[in-house]
Coordinates of C-alpha atoms in Angstrom, one line a residue:
M83 CA -64.3 -65.2 6.7
R84 CA -60.5 -65.0 6.9
S85 CA -58.8 -64.2 3.6
L86 CA -58.3 -67.5 1.7
F87 CA -54.9 -66.4 0.4
S88 CA -52.7 -63.8 2.0
A89 CA -49.4 -64.6 0.2
R90 CA -49.8 -62.2 -2.7
W91 CA -47.0 -60.0 -1.4
S92 CA -44.4 -62.6 -2.1
T93 CA -41.9 -60.7 -4.3
G94 CA -40.2 -57.4 -4.5
H95 CA -43.1 -56.0 -6.5
G96 CA -45.6 -57.6 -4.2
L97 CA -43.9 -56.0 -1.2
L98 CA -44.0 -52.6 -2.8
A99 CA -47.7 -53.1 -3.4
L100 CA -48.2 -54.1 0.2
L101 CA -46.4 -51.0 1.4
A102 CA -48.6 -48.9 -0.9
I103 CA -51.7 -50.5 0.5
L104 CA -50.3 -50.1 4.0
G105 CA -49.8 -46.4 3.3
G106 CA -53.3 -46.2 2.0
A107 CA -54.6 -47.8 5.1
L108 CA -53.0 -45.2 7.3
V109 CA -54.3 -42.4 5.2
C110 CA -57.8 -44.0 5.4
Q111 CA -57.7 -44.2 9.2
A112 CA -56.6 -40.6 9.3
G113 CA -59.4 -39.5 6.9
E114 CA -62.2 -42.0 7.5
P115 CA -65.8 -40.9 7.0
D116 CA -67.0 -38.7 9.7
R117 CA -69.4 -40.6 11.9
K118 CA -71.8 -37.7 11.8
M119 CA -72.4 -38.3 8.0
Y120 CA -73.8 -41.9 8.4
W121 CA -76.4 -43.4 10.6
N122 CA -76.0 -45.6 13.7
V123 CA -78.1 -48.7 13.4
E124 CA -79.5 -48.1 16.9
D125 CA -81.2 -45.0 15.6
I126 CA -83.0 -46.5 12.7
R127 CA -86.8 -46.9 13.0
P128 CA -89.5 -48.4 10.8
G129 CA -91.3 -45.8 8.7
M130 CA -88.2 -43.6 8.1
K131 CA -88.1 -42.5 4.5
G132 CA -85.2 -41.5 2.3
T133 CA -83.8 -41.6 -1.2
G134 CA -81.2 -43.7 -3.0
Q135 CA -78.9 -43.1 -6.0
T136 CA -78.0 -45.4 -8.9
V137 CA -77.4 -45.4 -12.6
M138 CA -80.0 -47.0 -14.9
V139 CA -78.6 -45.9 -18.3
G140 CA -75.2 -44.4 -19.2
T141 CA -73.5 -42.7 -16.3
K142 CA -76.5 -40.4 -15.3
L143 CA -77.3 -40.6 -11.5
E144 CA -81.0 -41.1 -10.8
E145 CA -82.9 -41.2 -7.5
F146 CA -85.3 -43.8 -6.1
G147 CA -87.3 -43.8 -3.0
A148 CA -86.7 -45.9 0.1
E149 CA -88.8 -46.6 3.2
V150 CA -87.4 -48.5 6.2
L151 CA -89.5 -51.6 7.0
G152 CA -87.4 -52.8 10.0
V153 CA -84.0 -53.7 11.3
M154 CA -82.8 -57.3 11.5
R155 CA -80.1 -57.5 14.2
G156 CA -77.5 -60.2 14.2
V157 CA -78.4 -61.8 10.9
S158 CA -74.8 -63.2 11.0
P159 CA -72.0 -62.6 13.6
G160 CA -71.5 -58.9 13.8
R161 CA -73.9 -58.2 11.0
D162 CA -77.2 -56.3 10.9
M163 CA -79.6 -55.8 7.9
I164 CA -82.0 -52.9 7.3
L165 CA -85.1 -53.9 5.3
C166 CA -86.2 -51.2 2.9
R167 CA -89.0 -51.0 0.3
L168 CA -87.8 -49.2 -2.8
T169 CA -89.9 -47.1 -5.2
G170 CA -89.4 -45.3 -8.4
L171 CA -87.2 -45.9 -11.5
N172 CA -89.7 -48.6 -12.5
L173 CA -88.4 -50.8 -9.6
E174 CA -92.1 -51.8 -8.9
H175 CA -91.9 -53.6 -12.2
A176 CA -88.2 -54.6 -12.5
G177 CA -87.7 -55.4 -8.9
I178 CA -84.3 -55.3 -7.2
I179 CA -81.7 -55.2 -10.0
Q180 CA -78.4 -57.1 -10.3
G181 CA -75.8 -54.4 -10.5
M182 CA -77.5 -52.2 -7.9
S183 CA -75.3 -53.7 -5.2
G184 CA -73.8 -50.8 -3.4
S185 CA -76.4 -48.2 -4.4
P186 CA -76.4 -45.7 -1.4
I187 CA -79.5 -44.8 0.5
Y188 CA -79.7 -41.5 2.4
I189 CA -82.2 -40.4 5.2
N190 CA -82.2 -36.7 6.0
G191 CA -79.0 -36.3 4.1
K192 CA -77.1 -39.0 6.2
L193 CA -75.9 -42.2 4.6
L194 CA -77.9 -45.2 5.8
G195 CA -76.1 -47.9 3.8
A196 CA -75.8 -49.9 0.6
V197 CA -78.5 -51.9 -1.2
A198 CA -77.0 -55.4 -1.1
F199 CA -79.6 -58.2 -0.6
A200 CA -82.9 -59.3 -2.2
W201 CA -85.3 -62.2 -2.6
E202 CA -85.4 -64.0 -5.9
F203 CA -88.9 -63.8 -7.5
G204 CA -90.0 -61.2 -4.9
K205 CA -93.3 -59.5 -5.8
D206 CA -92.2 -56.2 -4.2
P207 CA -88.8 -54.4 -4.5
I208 CA -87.8 -55.1 -0.9
A209 CA -84.0 -54.8 -0.4
G210 CA -81.6 -55.8 2.4
V211 CA -79.4 -52.8 3.1
T212 CA -76.0 -53.2 4.6
P213 CA -75.4 -50.4 7.2
F214 CA -72.6 -48.2 6.1
E215 CA -71.4 -48.2 9.7
Q216 CA -70.5 -51.8 9.4
M217 CA -69.0 -51.4 5.9
V218 CA -66.5 -48.9 7.4
Q219 CA -65.9 -51.2 10.5
Y220 CA -65.0 -54.3 8.4
V221 CA -62.9 -52.4 5.9
R222 CA -61.0 -50.8 8.8
S223 CA -60.5 -54.2 10.4
N224 CA -59.0 -55.6 7.2
D225 CA -56.7 -52.6 6.9
R226 CA -55.4 -53.1 10.4
R227 CA -54.8 -56.8 9.8
I228 CA -52.7 -55.9 6.7
A229 CA -50.8 -53.3 8.6
A230 CA -50.1 -55.7 11.5
E231 CA -48.9 -58.5 9.2
A232 CA -46.6 -56.0 7.4
K233 CA -45.2 -54.8 10.7
D234 CA -44.6 -58.3 12.0
G235 CA -43.2 -59.4 8.6
E236 CA -45.8 -62.1 8.2
I237 CA -46.2 -63.8 4.9
H238 CA -48.9 -66.4 4.9
A239 CA -48.7 -69.4 2.6
A240 CA -51.8 -70.6 0.8
R241 CA -54.1 -72.5 3.2
S242 CA -55.1 -75.2 0.7
I243 CA -52.5 -77.7 -0.4
P244 CA -53.1 -78.9 -4.0
T245 CA -51.8 -82.2 -5.1
T246 CA -48.6 -82.2 -7.1
L247 CA -50.2 -84.5 -9.7
I248 CA -50.9 -82.6 -12.9
D249 CA -54.4 -83.2 -14.1
G250 CA -54.4 -84.4 -17.7
L251 CA -50.9 -85.9 -17.4
A252 CA -50.5 -88.2 -14.4
T253 CA -54.2 -88.6 -14.3
D254 CA -57.0 -88.4 -16.9
A255 CA -58.9 -85.9 -14.8
T256 CA -59.9 -82.5 -16.1
F257 CA -58.7 -79.6 -14.1
D258 CA -61.3 -78.2 -11.7
A259 CA -60.3 -75.6 -9.2
S260 CA -63.7 -73.9 -8.7
P261 CA -63.3 -70.8 -6.4
T262 CA -64.5 -71.3 -2.8
P263 CA -68.1 -70.0 -2.2
V264 CA -68.2 -66.8 -0.2
S265 CA -69.1 -67.0 3.5
G266 CA -72.4 -66.1 4.9
G267 CA -74.8 -67.2 2.2
A268 CA -78.4 -66.1 2.7
L269 CA -79.0 -63.5 5.4
G270 CA -82.5 -63.4 6.8
G271 CA -83.6 -65.5 3.9
M272 CA -82.2 -62.9 1.4
R273 CA -79.3 -63.5 -0.8
P274 CA -76.6 -61.1 -1.9
I275 CA -77.7 -59.5 -5.2
A276 CA -75.8 -61.4 -7.9
T277 CA -73.0 -59.4 -9.5
P278 CA -73.3 -59.2 -13.3
I279 CA -70.1 -60.3 -14.9
A280 CA -69.7 -58.6 -18.3
A281 CA -67.7 -60.9 -20.5
T282 CA -66.4 -59.2 -23.6
G283 CA -65.0 -61.4 -26.4
F284 CA -65.9 -64.7 -24.7
S285 CA -67.5 -67.6 -26.5
P286 CA -70.7 -69.5 -25.3
R287 CA -68.5 -72.4 -24.2
A288 CA -66.1 -70.2 -22.2
L289 CA -69.2 -68.5 -20.6
A290 CA -70.7 -71.9 -19.7
F291 CA -67.4 -72.8 -18.1
L292 CA -67.3 -69.6 -16.1
G293 CA -71.0 -69.9 -15.2
D294 CA -70.5 -73.4 -13.6
R295 CA -67.8 -72.0 -11.4
F296 CA -69.0 -68.5 -10.6
R297 CA -72.8 -68.8 -10.2
P298 CA -72.4 -70.6 -6.8
L299 CA -70.5 -67.5 -5.7
G300 CA -73.3 -65.1 -6.5
M301 CA -71.9 -64.1 -10.0
A302 CA -73.9 -63.9 -13.2
P303 CA -71.6 -64.2 -16.2
M304 CA -73.2 -62.9 -19.4
A305 CA -72.1 -62.1 -22.9
G306 CA -71.2 -58.4 -23.1
G307 CA -69.2 -56.0 -25.2
A308 CA -66.9 -53.1 -24.8
A309 CA -68.2 -49.6 -24.7
P310 CA -67.7 -47.6 -27.9
E311 CA -64.6 -45.5 -28.1
R312 CA -66.7 -42.3 -28.0
V313 CA -68.2 -43.4 -24.7
I314 CA -64.9 -44.3 -23.2
R315 CA -63.5 -40.9 -24.2
E316 CA -66.4 -38.9 -22.9
E317 CA -67.5 -40.9 -19.9
G318 CA -64.4 -42.9 -18.8
D319 CA -62.7 -40.1 -16.9
K320 CA -65.7 -39.1 -14.9
P321 CA -64.9 -39.4 -11.2
L322 CA -66.4 -42.2 -9.1
V323 CA -69.2 -40.8 -7.0
P324 CA -71.9 -42.5 -4.8
G325 CA -74.4 -44.2 -7.1
A326 CA -72.0 -44.5 -10.1
P327 CA -71.2 -47.8 -11.8
L328 CA -68.2 -49.6 -10.2
S329 CA -66.4 -52.1 -12.4
I330 CA -64.0 -54.7 -10.9
A331 CA -61.9 -56.4 -13.6
M332 CA -60.6 -59.9 -13.5
V333 CA -59.3 -60.1 -17.1
T334 CA -58.4 -57.1 -19.3
G335 CA -57.0 -56.8 -22.8
D336 CA -58.2 -58.5 -25.9
F337 CA -60.8 -60.3 -23.7
D338 CA -62.4 -58.5 -20.8
L339 CA -64.1 -59.9 -17.7
S340 CA -65.5 -57.4 -15.2
G341 CA -68.0 -57.4 -12.3
I342 CA -70.5 -54.6 -12.3
G343 CA -71.8 -53.0 -9.1
T344 CA -72.3 -49.6 -7.6
V345 CA -70.2 -47.1 -5.6
T346 CA -71.6 -46.5 -2.0
H347 CA -69.3 -43.7 -0.8
V348 CA -66.1 -41.9 -1.7
E349 CA -63.9 -40.5 1.1
G350 CA -60.8 -38.8 -0.2
N351 CA -59.2 -41.4 -2.4
R352 CA -61.0 -44.3 -0.6
V353 CA -64.0 -45.9 -2.5
Y354 CA -66.6 -48.2 -0.8
G355 CA -69.0 -50.3 -2.8
F356 CA -71.3 -53.4 -3.2
G357 CA -72.4 -53.8 0.4
H358 CA -71.6 -57.5 0.2
P359 CA -68.4 -59.4 -0.7
M360 CA -67.3 -60.2 -4.2
F361 CA -65.2 -63.3 -3.3
S362 CA -64.5 -62.7 0.5
L363 CA -60.8 -62.6 -0.2
G364 CA -59.9 -60.0 2.5
A365 CA -56.8 -58.3 1.1
C366 CA -56.8 -58.4 -2.7
E367 CA -55.7 -56.6 -5.8
F368 CA -58.1 -56.0 -8.7
P369 CA -58.3 -53.2 -11.3
M370 CA -61.0 -50.7 -10.1
M371 CA -62.7 -49.1 -13.1
T372 CA -65.4 -46.7 -14.0
G373 CA -68.4 -48.2 -15.8
Y374 CA -71.2 -47.5 -18.3
I375 CA -74.7 -49.0 -18.1
H376 CA -76.3 -49.8 -21.5
T377 CA -79.7 -50.8 -20.2
V378 CA -81.6 -52.7 -17.6
Y379 CA -82.8 -56.1 -18.6
P380 CA -86.1 -57.0 -16.7
R381 CA -86.5 -60.7 -15.7
A382 CA -89.0 -62.7 -13.7
S383 CA -86.3 -63.7 -11.1
V384 CA -83.9 -60.8 -10.7
S385 CA -83.5 -58.1 -13.4
M386 CA -79.9 -57.1 -14.3
K387 CA -77.9 -54.1 -15.5
M388 CA -76.0 -54.7 -18.7
G389 CA -72.9 -52.7 -18.5
S390 CA -69.3 -52.3 -19.7
P391 CA -66.1 -51.2 -17.9
L392 CA -64.5 -48.0 -19.1
K393 CA -61.2 -47.0 -17.5
V394 CA -58.9 -48.2 -14.7
V395 CA -58.9 -45.5 -12.0
G396 CA -57.4 -47.4 -9.0
V397 CA -56.9 -50.6 -7.2
L398 CA -59.5 -52.6 -5.3
D399 CA -57.6 -53.9 -2.2
T400 CA -60.3 -55.0 0.2
D401 CA -63.0 -57.7 -0.2
V402 CA -64.8 -58.4 3.1
S403 CA -68.3 -59.5 4.1
T404 CA -69.8 -56.1 4.2
G405 CA -68.5 -54.8 0.9
V406 CA -65.5 -54.0 -1.2
A407 CA -63.1 -51.0 -1.0
G408 CA -60.3 -49.6 -3.0
H409 CA -58.0 -46.6 -3.5
L410 CA -58.0 -44.2 -6.4
G411 CA -54.8 -44.0 -8.3
G412 CA -52.2 -46.7 -8.7
V413 CA -51.9 -49.6 -11.1
P414 CA -52.8 -53.2 -10.1
D415 CA -50.2 -56.0 -10.5
M416 CA -51.5 -58.3 -13.2
L417 CA -50.2 -61.5 -14.8
P418 CA -49.6 -61.1 -18.6
L419 CA -50.8 -64.0 -20.8
S420 CA -50.4 -64.3 -24.5
V421 CA -51.9 -67.1 -26.7
R422 CA -51.3 -67.8 -30.3
V423 CA -53.8 -70.0 -32.1
K424 CA -53.6 -71.5 -35.5
T425 CA -56.5 -73.7 -36.7
G426 CA -55.9 -75.5 -40.0
R427 CA -52.9 -75.7 -42.3
Y428 CA -53.8 -72.6 -44.4
S429 CA -55.3 -70.3 -41.7
E430 CA -53.5 -67.2 -40.4
P431 CA -52.5 -67.5 -36.7
Q432 CA -54.3 -65.2 -34.3
V433 CA -52.6 -63.8 -31.3
Y434 CA -54.3 -62.6 -28.1
H435 CA -52.9 -60.7 -25.2
V436 CA -54.6 -60.3 -21.8
Q437 CA -53.8 -59.4 -18.2
I438 CA -55.2 -61.6 -15.4
V439 CA -55.6 -60.8 -11.7
R440 CA -53.1 -62.7 -9.5
E441 CA -55.6 -64.0 -7.0
P442 CA -54.5 -67.6 -6.2
N443 CA -58.1 -68.9 -5.9
L444 CA -59.1 -67.5 -9.2
L445 CA -56.0 -67.5 -11.4
A446 CA -56.0 -71.1 -12.7
T447 CA -59.7 -70.9 -13.6
L448 CA -59.3 -67.6 -15.4
V449 CA -56.2 -69.0 -17.3
M450 CA -58.3 -72.0 -18.4
T451 CA -61.2 -69.7 -19.4
V452 CA -58.9 -67.5 -21.5
L453 CA -57.2 -70.4 -23.3
T454 CA -60.5 -72.1 -24.0
N455 CA -61.9 -68.9 -25.3
A456 CA -58.9 -68.3 -27.6
I457 CA -59.5 -71.4 -29.6
D458 CA -63.2 -70.8 -29.8
T459 CA -62.7 -67.5 -31.5
E460 CA -61.9 -69.3 -34.7
G461 CA -65.4 -71.0 -34.8
N462 CA -66.3 -74.6 -34.3
L463 CA -63.4 -77.0 -34.0
P464 CA -63.1 -80.1 -36.2
E465 CA -65.0 -83.2 -34.9
E466 CA -61.7 -85.0 -35.0
L467 CA -58.6 -83.0 -34.2
T468 CA -54.9 -83.1 -33.3
A469 CA -53.5 -80.2 -31.2
K470 CA -49.9 -79.3 -30.7
I471 CA -49.5 -77.2 -27.6
K472 CA -46.4 -75.4 -26.3
A473 CA -46.6 -73.3 -23.2
T474 CA -44.0 -71.4 -21.2
I475 CA -44.6 -70.3 -17.6
K476 CA -41.9 -67.8 -16.7
L477 CA -41.0 -67.7 -13.0
K478 CA -39.1 -65.1 -11.1
G479 CA -35.8 -66.6 -9.7
H480 CA -36.4 -70.0 -11.2
D481 CA -36.1 -71.8 -14.6
P482 CA -39.2 -71.5 -16.7
I483 CA -41.6 -74.4 -16.9
E484 CA -41.9 -75.4 -20.6
L485 CA -44.6 -77.8 -21.6
S486 CA -44.8 -79.3 -25.1
D487 CA -47.4 -81.8 -25.9
T488 CA -49.5 -83.4 -28.7
L489 CA -53.1 -84.3 -28.0
S490 CA -55.7 -86.2 -30.0
G491 CA -58.6 -88.5 -29.4
P492 CA -62.2 -88.4 -28.2
R493 CA -61.2 -86.7 -24.9
F494 CA -60.3 -83.6 -26.8
T495 CA -63.5 -83.2 -28.8
G496 CA -67.0 -82.3 -27.8
Q497 CA -68.1 -80.0 -25.0
M498 CA -65.3 -80.8 -22.6
G499 CA -62.6 -81.0 -25.3
A500 CA -61.2 -77.6 -24.9
A501 CA -61.0 -77.9 -21.1
N502 CA -59.1 -81.2 -21.5
L503 CA -56.7 -79.6 -23.9
F504 CA -55.6 -77.0 -21.4
S505 CA -56.0 -79.0 -18.1
P506 CA -52.2 -79.5 -17.7
I507 CA -51.5 -75.8 -18.0
A508 CA -54.2 -74.7 -15.6
S509 CA -53.2 -77.5 -13.2
I510 CA -49.5 -76.3 -13.1
V511 CA -50.6 -72.8 -12.5
N512 CA -52.8 -74.0 -9.6
I513 CA -50.0 -76.0 -8.0
L514 CA -47.6 -73.1 -8.2
V515 CA -49.8 -70.3 -6.9
R516 CA -51.3 -72.4 -4.1
N517 CA -48.2 -74.2 -3.0
P518 CA -47.8 -74.2 0.8
M519 CA -44.0 -74.2 0.8
A520 CA -42.9 -70.7 -0.3
P521 CA -44.1 -67.7 -2.3
I522 CA -43.4 -67.8 -6.0
R523 CA -44.1 -65.2 -8.7
L524 CA -45.3 -66.0 -12.2
E525 CA -43.9 -63.4 -14.5
A526 CA -45.8 -64.4 -17.7
I527 CA -47.5 -67.2 -19.5
D528 CA -47.1 -67.7 -23.3
C529 CA -49.0 -70.4 -25.1
D530 CA -48.9 -71.6 -28.7
V531 CA -51.7 -73.8 -30.1
D532 CA -51.7 -75.5 -33.5
I533 CA -54.9 -77.4 -34.3
T534 CA -55.3 -79.6 -37.4
P535 CA -58.2 -81.8 -38.5
G536 CA -58.0 -85.6 -38.0
R537 CA -57.3 -88.0 -35.2
K538 CA -53.6 -88.9 -35.0
V539 CA -54.0 -91.7 -32.5
A540 CA -52.6 -95.3 -32.5
T541 CA -53.3 -98.1 -30.1
I542 CA -50.7 -100.6 -28.9
E543 CA -51.9 -104.0 -30.1
S544 CA -49.1 -106.4 -29.4
I545 CA -45.4 -106.8 -28.4
R546 CA -42.9 -109.4 -29.6
L547 CA -39.4 -110.1 -28.2
N548 CA -36.6 -111.4 -30.4
S549 CA -35.6 -113.6 -27.6
D550 CA -37.1 -114.4 -24.2
R551 CA -33.8 -115.5 -22.6
L552 CA -31.0 -113.0 -22.3
E553 CA -27.7 -112.8 -20.5
P554 CA -26.7 -109.8 -18.3
G555 CA -25.3 -107.0 -20.5
Q556 CA -27.2 -108.1 -23.6
T557 CA -29.7 -105.9 -25.4
L558 CA -33.4 -106.7 -25.1
K559 CA -34.8 -106.4 -28.6
G560 CA -38.4 -106.5 -29.8
S561 CA -41.1 -105.0 -31.9
V562 CA -44.5 -103.4 -31.1
T563 CA -47.5 -103.4 -33.4
I564 CA -49.6 -100.3 -33.3
K565 CA -52.9 -99.7 -35.0
P566 CA -53.5 -96.1 -36.1
F567 CA -57.1 -94.7 -36.1
K568 CA -58.5 -95.5 -39.5
G569 CA -55.0 -96.6 -40.7
D570 CA -52.9 -99.6 -41.5
R571 CA -51.0 -101.4 -38.7
Q572 CA -47.4 -100.5 -38.3
T573 CA -44.4 -102.0 -36.5
V574 CA -42.0 -100.1 -34.2
D575 CA -38.7 -101.6 -33.2
L576 CA -37.5 -101.3 -29.6
E577 CA -34.1 -101.9 -28.0
L578 CA -33.1 -101.8 -24.3
P579 CA -29.5 -102.6 -23.1
L580 CA -29.6 -104.7 -19.9
P581 CA -27.0 -103.8 -17.1
A582 CA -24.1 -106.1 -16.8
D583 CA -24.8 -106.7 -13.1
I584 CA -28.6 -107.4 -13.5
Q585 CA -29.6 -110.4 -11.4
E586 CA -30.8 -113.6 -12.8
G587 CA -34.5 -114.2 -12.7
S588 CA -37.8 -113.6 -14.4
Y589 CA -38.6 -110.1 -15.7
E590 CA -41.5 -108.3 -17.3
A591 CA -41.2 -106.0 -20.4
T592 CA -44.1 -103.6 -20.5
V593 CA -44.7 -101.3 -23.5
C594 CA -47.1 -98.5 -22.7
D595 CA -48.3 -95.0 -23.5
M596 CA -47.2 -91.8 -21.7
G597 CA -49.9 -91.9 -19.0
N598 CA -49.1 -95.4 -17.9
S599 CA -45.4 -94.7 -18.1
L600 CA -45.7 -91.6 -15.9
R601 CA -47.9 -93.4 -13.3
R602 CA -45.3 -96.1 -13.1
R603 CA -42.4 -93.7 -12.7
L604 CA -44.3 -91.8 -10.0
R605 CA -44.9 -95.0 -8.1
N606 CA -41.3 -95.8 -8.4
E607 CA -40.3 -92.4 -6.9
P608 CA -42.8 -91.8 -4.1
S609 CA -40.7 -88.8 -2.7
L610 CA -41.9 -86.8 -5.7
M611 CA -45.5 -86.9 -4.3
D612 CA -44.3 -85.8 -0.9
P613 CA -42.5 -82.5 -1.6
R614 CA -40.9 -80.8 1.4
D615 CA -39.9 -77.5 -0.2
L616 CA -40.5 -75.4 -3.3
S617 CA -37.6 -76.9 -5.2
A618 CA -39.2 -80.4 -4.7
I619 CA -42.5 -79.1 -6.1
L620 CA -40.8 -77.7 -9.1
R621 CA -38.9 -80.9 -9.6
A622 CA -42.2 -82.9 -9.5
I623 CA -43.7 -80.6 -12.1
H624 CA -40.7 -80.9 -14.5
F625 CA -40.7 -84.6 -14.0
Q626 CA -44.3 -84.9 -15.1
I627 CA -44.0 -82.7 -18.2
E628 CA -40.9 -84.5 -19.6
P629 CA -42.7 -87.6 -21.2
Q630 CA -44.4 -87.2 -24.5
R631 CA -47.8 -88.6 -25.6
T632 CA -46.3 -89.5 -29.0
A633 CA -43.7 -91.9 -27.6
L634 CA -43.8 -95.6 -26.9
Y635 CA -42.2 -96.4 -23.5
L636 CA -40.6 -99.8 -22.7
H637 CA -40.3 -100.5 -18.9
V638 CA -38.4 -103.3 -17.3
P639 CA -38.7 -103.2 -13.5
L640 CA -35.7 -104.3 -11.4
Q641 CA -35.7 -105.5 -7.8
D642 CA -36.5 -103.0 -5.0
R643 CA -33.2 -101.6 -3.7
G644 CA -34.2 -98.4 -1.8
L645 CA -36.7 -96.6 0.3
S646 CA -38.3 -93.1 0.5
V647 CA -37.8 -91.8 4.0
E648 CA -39.5 -88.5 5.0
G649 CA -39.7 -87.4 1.4
Q650 CA -36.1 -88.3 0.6
S651 CA -35.2 -91.1 -1.8
L652 CA -32.5 -93.5 -0.6
P653 CA -31.8 -95.7 -3.6
N654 CA -29.5 -98.8 -3.7
L655 CA -29.7 -99.5 0.0
P656 CA -28.3 -102.9 1.3
G657 CA -31.0 -105.3 2.5
S658 CA -29.8 -104.9 6.1
A659 CA -30.3 -101.1 5.9
R660 CA -33.8 -101.4 4.5
A661 CA -34.7 -103.8 7.3
V662 CA -33.4 -101.3 9.9
F663 CA -35.6 -98.5 8.5
N664 CA -38.7 -100.7 8.3
T665 CA -38.4 -102.2 11.8
S666 CA -37.6 -98.9 13.5
R667 CA -40.8 -97.2 12.2
Q668 CA -44.4 -97.9 13.0
S669 CA -45.3 -98.1 9.3
Q670 CA -43.1 -99.2 6.4
D671 CA -41.6 -96.5 4.2
P672 CA -42.5 -96.8 0.6
A673 CA -40.0 -98.7 -1.6
V674 CA -38.0 -96.9 -4.2
R675 CA -38.2 -99.1 -7.3
T676 CA -35.8 -98.9 -10.2
E677 CA -37.0 -99.5 -13.8
L678 CA -35.0 -99.6 -17.0
I679 CA -36.9 -97.2 -19.4
Q680 CA -36.5 -96.7 -23.1
A681 CA -38.6 -94.3 -25.2
V682 CA -39.2 -94.4 -28.9
N683 CA -40.9 -91.5 -30.7
T684 CA -43.7 -92.1 -33.2
S685 CA -45.9 -89.8 -35.4
Y686 CA -49.0 -90.7 -33.4
V687 CA -50.5 -90.1 -30.0
V688 CA -50.0 -93.5 -28.5
E689 CA -52.6 -95.3 -26.3
G690 CA -52.6 -98.7 -24.5
M691 CA -50.2 -101.2 -22.8
Q692 CA -48.9 -104.7 -23.4
T693 CA -46.6 -106.9 -21.3
L694 CA -44.4 -109.9 -22.0
K695 CA -42.1 -112.0 -19.7
F696 CA -38.4 -112.8 -20.3
T697 CA -35.7 -114.5 -18.3
V698 CA -32.1 -113.4 -17.5
V699 CA -29.5 -116.1 -17.0
K700 CA -25.8 -115.8 -16.7
D701 CA -24.9 -118.5 -19.2
K702 CA -27.7 -118.8 -21.6
G703 CA -25.9 -121.5 -23.7
V704 CA -25.3 -123.7 -20.6
S705 CA -28.8 -123.3 -19.5
L706 CA -30.2 -124.3 -22.8
K707 CA -28.0 -127.4 -22.9
S708 CA -29.0 -128.5 -19.4
E709 CA -32.7 -128.2 -20.5

């Protein structure tokens, strides 16, 4: 499967990282594993016996037995699988173990391959082994592709094109950018051994969110914990060797999220592992860490290793169908995120700092998970709450995106409440990193969340105009009645000056909440939803985060006077010009509508919409007399 996103080398830092990987690829080719040290698949026969290496507790290498049952050729294009029955280390009872992925098997001192596949609920510990020959082949191919793209100066944009509508603002949808499942799936009826994801400091709700998105990818998120400081000091600096735990981090810092597998082979500074993909990203950039196994948890389906990451020792830069590979040394480029949480008037704010991998297909989901988890650390949220959220997304070479919002109501309580709170932030991140127009670098994300008990919501009940007949240039005046949740009705005054050149006729005055106002404004400017460059995408984002949920919006639509042509707004066109555009094209261009808009702030999150009609006449007094 081709890398889903290759545009991670988009900035000066990214280009330096690419050159570092390119240099690593050249070193790798010069010092690749000697073919004499690993088996050719053609030479494997049933009945051959060997031994494997893995860690069951701590960092101590232990041996298990392996007998070749057969070779399955062409289980997928260019892929073979060796079936082996494993013995020893209580595998007859525990079966194939999650976290064993990558455990090397040797026959007569030569490397056969990596334990990588298994049947769920299998009665015998029969494993699918990925030939090391093909692990080297696919890693080499990925290195060559990176080198070729660097030589040709290629920078690929993200293949998927997300909408520029921000979930939770222009729509009521909750953000959902689940990572794309890895290619291949089951091979010969066997599935890749699920990768245990050790989640340190994550709440049950955050784990459930992760599980929904990662389990289809062959991941098994589970509550974990960091290793004791003593273990980190004594075991963290031990070198990665075949059979040792291999941790691949996605989040580090005050919260930690790391996949646990096994090292297959180390050649110089090149490390091979897993025997199956992690996400099938191709080129990637993850922290590569040493690991520690606390115990093996036996289960009826597939047992699992419970482990913790220890220390970063390099960068994982390759994620292909036959395994993962990285280089020792170096520091991965991560996105810093900080979140400050205050729950209740008298509580002390808590601040959390993490680093998140920059993979475009994972970043938004990980940001959502971290933010959700941060508010869960304070315990159960109030049944009725009001949340004030401020978020700053710093961009290299562009103005920061600053979102400030107040949220309250039933959407923000219950199981999905936290996800709805942070949908806009995750959606903006998703739009930016997966935009198809141009590379963009996120420098940092800072978020401030203040949660207080109580629902501060008010519904628009009615609208009243002081007069329903006005002259051009006069001010439309009226009042809106709102009904706060469990509170007394209140009246809010509105005023909107009419243009002196407004045409006579019948008009509608609509008072609405932020969501309805934003949808109207987006319909009125269709070019915003058809961006042709990065600046247009950024403009669409800023346009959507400007309105506030605590405001009342008065809209008065005027007559259509423009068109949106190929993503460009052409307002105030004469009728003859609009006719020329429409008759010269097969389909009509969307009209650019103009609305008079006035916003009035309130102390509540406003919901609802009401509409009244009024008339504009040039001489209201004469019109009244003639009636």
